[in-house]
Coordinates of C-alpha atoms and ligand atoms in Angstrom, one line a residue:
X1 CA 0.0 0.0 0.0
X2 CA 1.4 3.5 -0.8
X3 CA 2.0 5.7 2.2
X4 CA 0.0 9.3 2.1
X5 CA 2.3 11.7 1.5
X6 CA 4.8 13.2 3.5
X7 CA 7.3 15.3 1.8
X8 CA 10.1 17.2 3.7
X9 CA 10.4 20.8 5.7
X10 CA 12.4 22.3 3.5
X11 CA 13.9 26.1 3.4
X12 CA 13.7 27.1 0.0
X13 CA 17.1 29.2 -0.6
X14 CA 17.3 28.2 -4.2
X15 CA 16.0 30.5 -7.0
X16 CA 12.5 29.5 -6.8
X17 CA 9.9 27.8 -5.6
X18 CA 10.1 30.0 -2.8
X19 CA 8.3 28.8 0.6
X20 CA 4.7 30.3 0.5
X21 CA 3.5 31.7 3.5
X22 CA 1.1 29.9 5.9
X23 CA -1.9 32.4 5.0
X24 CA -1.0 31.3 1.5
X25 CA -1.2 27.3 1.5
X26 CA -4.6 28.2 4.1
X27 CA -6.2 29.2 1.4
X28 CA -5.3 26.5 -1.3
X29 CA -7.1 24.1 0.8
X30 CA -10.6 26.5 0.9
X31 CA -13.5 24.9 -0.4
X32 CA -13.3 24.3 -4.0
X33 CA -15.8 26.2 -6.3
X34 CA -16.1 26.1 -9.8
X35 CA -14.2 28.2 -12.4
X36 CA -17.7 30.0 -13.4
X37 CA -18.9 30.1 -9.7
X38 CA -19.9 33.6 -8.8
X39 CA -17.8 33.8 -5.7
X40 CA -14.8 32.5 -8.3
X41 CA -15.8 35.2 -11.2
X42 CA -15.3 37.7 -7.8
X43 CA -11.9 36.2 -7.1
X44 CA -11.0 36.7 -10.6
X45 CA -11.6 40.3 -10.4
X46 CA -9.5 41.3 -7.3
X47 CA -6.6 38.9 -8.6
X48 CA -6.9 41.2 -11.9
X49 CA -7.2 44.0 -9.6
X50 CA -4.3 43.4 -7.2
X51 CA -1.9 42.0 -10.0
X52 CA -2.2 45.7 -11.8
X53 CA -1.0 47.3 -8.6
X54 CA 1.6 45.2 -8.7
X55 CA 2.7 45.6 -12.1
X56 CA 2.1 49.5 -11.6
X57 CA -0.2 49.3 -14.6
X58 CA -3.6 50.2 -15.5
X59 CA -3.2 47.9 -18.2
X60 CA -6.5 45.6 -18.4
X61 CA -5.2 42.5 -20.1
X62 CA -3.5 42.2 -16.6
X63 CA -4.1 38.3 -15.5
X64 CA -2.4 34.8 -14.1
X65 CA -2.2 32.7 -17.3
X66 CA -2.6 28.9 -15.8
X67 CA 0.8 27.8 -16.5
X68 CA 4.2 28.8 -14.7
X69 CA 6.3 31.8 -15.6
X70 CA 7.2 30.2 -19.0
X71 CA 3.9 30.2 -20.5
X72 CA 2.8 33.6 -19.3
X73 CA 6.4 34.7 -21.8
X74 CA 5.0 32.4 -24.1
X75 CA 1.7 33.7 -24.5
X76 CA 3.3 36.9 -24.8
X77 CA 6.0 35.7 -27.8
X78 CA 3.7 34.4 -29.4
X79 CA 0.7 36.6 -29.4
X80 CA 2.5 39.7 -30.2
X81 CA 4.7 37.8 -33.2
X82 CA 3.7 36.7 -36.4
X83 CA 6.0 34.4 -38.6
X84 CA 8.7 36.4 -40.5
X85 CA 8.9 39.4 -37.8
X86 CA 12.2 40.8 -36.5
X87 CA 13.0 40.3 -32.9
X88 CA 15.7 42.0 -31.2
X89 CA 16.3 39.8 -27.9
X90 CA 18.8 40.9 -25.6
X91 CA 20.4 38.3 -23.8
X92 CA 22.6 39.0 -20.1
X93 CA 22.4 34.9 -19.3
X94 CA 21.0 31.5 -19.5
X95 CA 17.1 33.2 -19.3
X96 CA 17.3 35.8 -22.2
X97 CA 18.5 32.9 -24.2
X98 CA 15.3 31.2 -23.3
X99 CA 13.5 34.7 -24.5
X100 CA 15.4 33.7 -28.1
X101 CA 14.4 30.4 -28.4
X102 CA 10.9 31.4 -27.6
X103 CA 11.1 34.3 -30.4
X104 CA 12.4 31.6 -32.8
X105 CA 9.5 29.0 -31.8
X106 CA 7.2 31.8 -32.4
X107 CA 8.6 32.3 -36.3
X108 CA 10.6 35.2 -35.7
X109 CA 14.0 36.5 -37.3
X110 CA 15.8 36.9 -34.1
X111 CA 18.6 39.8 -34.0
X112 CA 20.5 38.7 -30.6
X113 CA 22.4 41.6 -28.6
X114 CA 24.7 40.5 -25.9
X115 CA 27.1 40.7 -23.2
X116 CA 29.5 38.3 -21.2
X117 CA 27.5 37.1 -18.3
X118 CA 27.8 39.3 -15.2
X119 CA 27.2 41.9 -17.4
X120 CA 24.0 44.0 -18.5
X121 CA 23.0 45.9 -21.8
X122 CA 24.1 48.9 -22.4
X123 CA 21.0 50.9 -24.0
X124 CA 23.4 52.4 -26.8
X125 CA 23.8 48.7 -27.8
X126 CA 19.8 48.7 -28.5
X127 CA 20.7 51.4 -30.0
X128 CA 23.2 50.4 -33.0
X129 CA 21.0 47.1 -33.6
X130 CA 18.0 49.6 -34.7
X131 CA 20.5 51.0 -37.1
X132 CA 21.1 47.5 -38.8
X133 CA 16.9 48.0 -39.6
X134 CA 13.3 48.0 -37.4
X135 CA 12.3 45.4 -35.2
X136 CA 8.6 44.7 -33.8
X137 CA 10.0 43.7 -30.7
X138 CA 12.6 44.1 -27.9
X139 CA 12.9 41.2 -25.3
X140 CA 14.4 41.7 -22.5
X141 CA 15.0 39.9 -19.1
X142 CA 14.8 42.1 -15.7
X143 CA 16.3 40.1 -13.2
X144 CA 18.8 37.5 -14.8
X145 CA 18.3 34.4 -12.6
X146 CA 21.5 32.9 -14.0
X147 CA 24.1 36.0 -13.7
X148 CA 22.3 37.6 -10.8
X149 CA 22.2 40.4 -12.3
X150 CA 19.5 43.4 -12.5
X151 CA 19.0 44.9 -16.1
X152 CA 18.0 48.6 -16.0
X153 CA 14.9 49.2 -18.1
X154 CA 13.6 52.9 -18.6
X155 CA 16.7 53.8 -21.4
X156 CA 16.3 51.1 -23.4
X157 CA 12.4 50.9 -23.0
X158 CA 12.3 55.0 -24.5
X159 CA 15.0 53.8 -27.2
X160 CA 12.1 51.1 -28.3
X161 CA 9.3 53.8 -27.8
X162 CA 11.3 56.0 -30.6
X163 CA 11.7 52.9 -32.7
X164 CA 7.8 52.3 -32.6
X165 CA 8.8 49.0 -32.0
X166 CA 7.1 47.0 -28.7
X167 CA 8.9 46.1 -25.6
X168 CA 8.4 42.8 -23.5
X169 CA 10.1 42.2 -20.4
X170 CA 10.9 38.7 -18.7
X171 CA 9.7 39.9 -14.7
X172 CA 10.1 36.6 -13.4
X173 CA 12.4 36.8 -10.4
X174 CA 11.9 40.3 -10.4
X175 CA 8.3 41.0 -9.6
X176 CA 7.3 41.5 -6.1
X177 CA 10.6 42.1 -5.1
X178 CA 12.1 45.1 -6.5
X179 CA 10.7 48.5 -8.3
X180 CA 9.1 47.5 -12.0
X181 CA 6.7 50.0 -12.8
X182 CA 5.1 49.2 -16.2
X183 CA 3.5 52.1 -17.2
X184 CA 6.0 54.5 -16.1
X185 CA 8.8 52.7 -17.9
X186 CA 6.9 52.6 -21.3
X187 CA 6.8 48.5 -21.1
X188 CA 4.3 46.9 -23.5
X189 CA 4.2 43.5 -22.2
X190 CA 5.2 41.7 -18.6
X191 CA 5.2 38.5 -17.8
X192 CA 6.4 36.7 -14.2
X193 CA 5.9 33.7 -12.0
X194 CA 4.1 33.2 -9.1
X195 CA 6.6 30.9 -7.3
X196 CA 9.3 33.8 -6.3
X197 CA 9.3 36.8 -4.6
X198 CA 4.9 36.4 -5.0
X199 CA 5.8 34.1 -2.7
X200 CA 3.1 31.4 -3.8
X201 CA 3.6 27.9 -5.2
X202 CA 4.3 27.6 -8.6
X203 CA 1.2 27.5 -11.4
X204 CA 0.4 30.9 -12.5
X205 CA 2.5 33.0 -15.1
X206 CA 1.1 36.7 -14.2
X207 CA 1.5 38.5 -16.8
X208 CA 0.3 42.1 -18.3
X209 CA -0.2 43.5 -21.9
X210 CA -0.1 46.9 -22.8
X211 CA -2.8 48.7 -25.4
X212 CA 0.0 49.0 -27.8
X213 CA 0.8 45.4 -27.5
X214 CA -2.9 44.5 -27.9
X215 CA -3.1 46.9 -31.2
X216 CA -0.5 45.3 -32.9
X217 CA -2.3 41.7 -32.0
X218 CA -5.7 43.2 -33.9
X219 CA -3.5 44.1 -36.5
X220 CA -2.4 40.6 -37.2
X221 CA -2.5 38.9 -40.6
X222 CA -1.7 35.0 -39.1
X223 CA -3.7 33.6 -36.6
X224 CA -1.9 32.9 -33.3
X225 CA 0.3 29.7 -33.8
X226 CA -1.6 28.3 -30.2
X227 CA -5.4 28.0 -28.9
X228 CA -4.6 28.0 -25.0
X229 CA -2.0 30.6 -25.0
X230 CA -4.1 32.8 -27.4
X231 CA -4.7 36.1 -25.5
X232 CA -8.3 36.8 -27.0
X233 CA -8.9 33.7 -26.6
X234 CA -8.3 33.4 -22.9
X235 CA -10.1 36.9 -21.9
X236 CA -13.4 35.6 -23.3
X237 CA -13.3 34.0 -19.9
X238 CA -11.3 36.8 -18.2
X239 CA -13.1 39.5 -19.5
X240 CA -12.9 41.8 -22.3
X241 CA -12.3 45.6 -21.4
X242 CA -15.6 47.2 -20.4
X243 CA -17.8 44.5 -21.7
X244 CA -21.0 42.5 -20.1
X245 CA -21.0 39.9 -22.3
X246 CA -20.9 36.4 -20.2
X247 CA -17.6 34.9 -19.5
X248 CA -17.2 32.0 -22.1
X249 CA -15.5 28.8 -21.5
X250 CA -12.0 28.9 -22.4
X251 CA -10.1 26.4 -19.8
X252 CA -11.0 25.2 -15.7
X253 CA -8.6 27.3 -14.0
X254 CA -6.5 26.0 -11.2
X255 CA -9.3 27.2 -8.6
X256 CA -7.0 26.2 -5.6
X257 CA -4.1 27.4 -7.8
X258 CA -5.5 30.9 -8.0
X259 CA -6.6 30.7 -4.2
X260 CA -3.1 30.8 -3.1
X261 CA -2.0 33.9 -5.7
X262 CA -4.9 36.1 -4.5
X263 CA -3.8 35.6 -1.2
X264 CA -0.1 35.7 -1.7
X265 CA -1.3 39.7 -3.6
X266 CA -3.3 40.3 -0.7
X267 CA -0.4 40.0 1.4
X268 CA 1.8 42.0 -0.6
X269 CA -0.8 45.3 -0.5
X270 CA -0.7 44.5 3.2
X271 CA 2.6 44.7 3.7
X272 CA 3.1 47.4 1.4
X273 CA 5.1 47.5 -2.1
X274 CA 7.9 49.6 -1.1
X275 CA 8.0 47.9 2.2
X276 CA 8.2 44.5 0.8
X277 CA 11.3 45.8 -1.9
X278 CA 12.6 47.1 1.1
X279 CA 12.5 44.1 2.9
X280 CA 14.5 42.2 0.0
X281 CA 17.0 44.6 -0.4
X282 CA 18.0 44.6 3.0
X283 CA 18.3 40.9 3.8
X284 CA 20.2 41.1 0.2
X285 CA 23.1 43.3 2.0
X286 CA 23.2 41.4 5.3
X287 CA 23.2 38.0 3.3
X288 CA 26.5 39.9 1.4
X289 CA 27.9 41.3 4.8
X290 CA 27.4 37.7 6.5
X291 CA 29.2 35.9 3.5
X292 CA 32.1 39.1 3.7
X293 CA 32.6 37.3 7.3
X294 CA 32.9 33.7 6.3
X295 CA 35.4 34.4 3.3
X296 CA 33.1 34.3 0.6
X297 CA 31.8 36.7 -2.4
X298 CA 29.3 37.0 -4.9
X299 CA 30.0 36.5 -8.9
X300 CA 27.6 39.6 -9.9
X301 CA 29.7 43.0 -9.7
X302 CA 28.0 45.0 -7.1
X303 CA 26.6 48.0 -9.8
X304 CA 24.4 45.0 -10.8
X305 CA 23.4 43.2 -8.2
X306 CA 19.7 41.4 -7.9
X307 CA 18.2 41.9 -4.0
X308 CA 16.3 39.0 -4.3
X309 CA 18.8 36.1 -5.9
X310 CA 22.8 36.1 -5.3
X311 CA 25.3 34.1 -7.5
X312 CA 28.1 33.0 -5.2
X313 CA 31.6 32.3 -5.8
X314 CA 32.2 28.4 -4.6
X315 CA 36.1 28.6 -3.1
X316 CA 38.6 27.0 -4.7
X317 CA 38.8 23.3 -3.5
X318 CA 34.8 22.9 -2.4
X319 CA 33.2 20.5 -4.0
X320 CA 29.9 21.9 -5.3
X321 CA 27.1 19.3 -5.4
X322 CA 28.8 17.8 -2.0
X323 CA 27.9 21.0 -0.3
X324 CA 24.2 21.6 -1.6
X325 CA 23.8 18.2 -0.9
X326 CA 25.3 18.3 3.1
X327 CA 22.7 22.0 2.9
X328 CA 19.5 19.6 2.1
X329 CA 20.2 17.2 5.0
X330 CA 20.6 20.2 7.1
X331 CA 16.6 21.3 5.7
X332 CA 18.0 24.2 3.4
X333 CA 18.1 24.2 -0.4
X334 CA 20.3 26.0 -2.0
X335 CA 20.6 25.5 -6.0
X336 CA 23.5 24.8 -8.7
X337 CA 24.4 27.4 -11.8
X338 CA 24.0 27.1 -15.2
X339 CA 26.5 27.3 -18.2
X340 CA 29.6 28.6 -18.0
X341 CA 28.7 29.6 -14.1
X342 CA 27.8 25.5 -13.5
X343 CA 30.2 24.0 -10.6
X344 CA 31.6 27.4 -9.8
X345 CA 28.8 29.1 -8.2
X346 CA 25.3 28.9 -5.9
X347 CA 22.4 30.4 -6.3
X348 CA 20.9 31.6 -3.7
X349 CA 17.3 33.0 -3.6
X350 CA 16.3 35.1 -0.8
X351 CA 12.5 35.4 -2.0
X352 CA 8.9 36.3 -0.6
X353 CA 9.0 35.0 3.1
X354 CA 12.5 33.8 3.0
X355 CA 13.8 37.3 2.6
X356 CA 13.9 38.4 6.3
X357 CA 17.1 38.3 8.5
X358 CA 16.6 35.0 10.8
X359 CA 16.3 32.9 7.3
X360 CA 19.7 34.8 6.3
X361 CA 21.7 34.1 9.8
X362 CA 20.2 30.3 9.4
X363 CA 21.1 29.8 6.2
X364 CA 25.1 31.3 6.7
X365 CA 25.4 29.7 10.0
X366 CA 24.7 26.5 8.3
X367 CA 26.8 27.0 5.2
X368 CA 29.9 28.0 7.1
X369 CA 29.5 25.1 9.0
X370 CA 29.4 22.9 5.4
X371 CA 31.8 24.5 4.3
X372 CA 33.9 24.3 7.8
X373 CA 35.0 28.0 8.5
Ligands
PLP401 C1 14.3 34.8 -15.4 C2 13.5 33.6 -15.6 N1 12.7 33.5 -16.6 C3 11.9 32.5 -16.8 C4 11.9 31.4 -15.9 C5 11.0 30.3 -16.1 O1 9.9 30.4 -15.2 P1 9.0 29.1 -14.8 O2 10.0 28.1 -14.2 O3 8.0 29.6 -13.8 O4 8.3 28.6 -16.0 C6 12.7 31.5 -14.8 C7 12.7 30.3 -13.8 O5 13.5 30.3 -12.9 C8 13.5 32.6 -14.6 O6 14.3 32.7 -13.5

């Protein structure tokens, strides 16, 4: 006979899932209603509600696309590009190649613009590439889960604007955790996860579309190359701007799923925006200070450094996967890298609840203990 399941306590240090937060898994296990209950269609509308505050938009294709983080950037690609368009994707790491594979799956000509990882774009870069012709996009990522880096946005996003071309950001690590202000930056289209600094389980990809981003989908010649990621699609059941018409049909959302986000927003407004970016940034520098202590530094130069996920140097001599390994028995994950960064660095998420000083003094007190200092 199977044994019910009992998975372990686990602090979640690694770049996401992040732990929820008590209120948050509460209110997965609600009573279930159905996707067109009243009392759901209700819930719809605050998560729509709160997620705009969050993405500081008044955008109203603002919404939690059932899927993780990839498929809200993947209803994004691939609503706002048609076979044959140009694509500049600007790549800082491991995710913003992602963001060119996704342009490519979606038909486009993809112009990449790069730097050595560590690094971000210079907007002058942007720049020069709309000298080589126009582009109907600009993909960026925000917070580089790979590099650990933060990639400034309001330049290059006014560099597009002049272009007329659209811009779409990667917010995945980012949102919730530090300042992205969508409207004010000029950013046409936003999509994140909810497992990070949201600080719910994994299963939504929030994500928000501008009303230049939604002209350029009416102007479309090719239908979208997808039925469940296809954004008019899906907001016959959201809701269409200012209509009454009944909510059609599209897919059963993840009721429980979407329990858990609206809470995890509603604690966000409660705590406060600025509060909660405050919050990151702070056990960010004591994490840094602590690490100072025991000998150890980060990969990312300072200039660019995420609050909310740290790419550390492993010493010379430590074995990497010996270390996470000795952190999981202890009840603390902490995660590998990628690429050229794989077996010479951690990364190490400080996201949602787990961004608070007791979690950093556990998790250092543990790893110098690993790691013997
Ligand atoms: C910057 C970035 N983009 C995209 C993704 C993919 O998101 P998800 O795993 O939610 O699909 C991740 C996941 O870690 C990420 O860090």
């Amino acid at each position: 006979m199977r044994a019910p399941l009992d998975p372990p306590e686990v602090l979640l240090l690694g770049p996401g899932p992040s732990n929820p937060h008590p209120a948050v898994s509460k209110a997965m296990a609600a009573p279930l209603v159905s996707h067109l209950d009243p009392y759901f269609l209700t819930v719809m509308e605050e998560t729509m509600t709160d997620l705009r505050t969050l993405f500081q938009t008044r955008n109203h294709h603002t919404v939690p696309v059932s899927s993780t983080g990839t498929g809200g950037l993947e209803t994004i690609m691939f609503n706002l590009v048609e076979p044959g368009d140009e694509v500049i994707v600007g790549i800082i790491g491991h995710f913003g190649q992602r963001l060119a594979e996704l342009a490519h799956a979606a038909g486009a000509v993809v112009r990449p613009v790069d730097v050595p990882w560590g690094q971000v774009l210079d907007p002058l870069q942007i720049a020069r590439e709309f000298e080589n012709g126009p582009a109907k996009l600009v993909a960026l990522v925000h917070a580089e889960t790979s590099t650990g880096a933060a990639q400034p946005l309001p330049d290059i996003a006014r560099i597009v604007r002049e272009h007329d071309s659209l811009l779409m950001v990667d917010a995945v690590t980012s949102l919730g955790g530090m300042e992205l202000d969508v409207d004010e930056w000029l950013i046409d289209a936003a999509g994140s996860c909810s497992q990070k600094c949201i600080g719910a389980p994994p299963g939504s990809g929030p994500i928000t579309v501008g009303p230049r981003a939604i002209d350029a989908i009416h102007r479309r010649t090719t239908p979208v190359a997808s039925w469940y990621f296809d954004l008019q699609r899906l907001f016959s059941y959201w809701g269409e701007e200012g209509s009454t018409k009944a909510r059609v049909f599209h897919h059963t959302a993840p009721v429980a799923n979407l329990y858990g986000f609206r809470e995890a927003l509603r604690l966000i407004h409660t705590e406060g925006m600025q509060a909660r970016f405050h919050r990151h940034q702070e056990a960010h520098d004591l994490f840094v200070a602590e690490l100072d202590q025991i000998g150890l530094s980060l990969f990312t130069p300072p200039e660019h450094r995420l609050p909310m996920l740290n790419v550390v140097n492993i010493p010379d001599g430590v074995e990497d996967a010996k270390v996470r390994s000795e952190m999981l028995e202890r009840g603390i994950e902490i995660s590998g890298a990628f690429g050229p960064l794989a077996g010479r660095a951690w990364r190490i998420g400080l996201m949602g609840t787990n961004a608070t000083a007791p979690v950093v003094n556990r998790l250092v007190t543990n790893l110098a203990e690993v790691l013997g200092r």
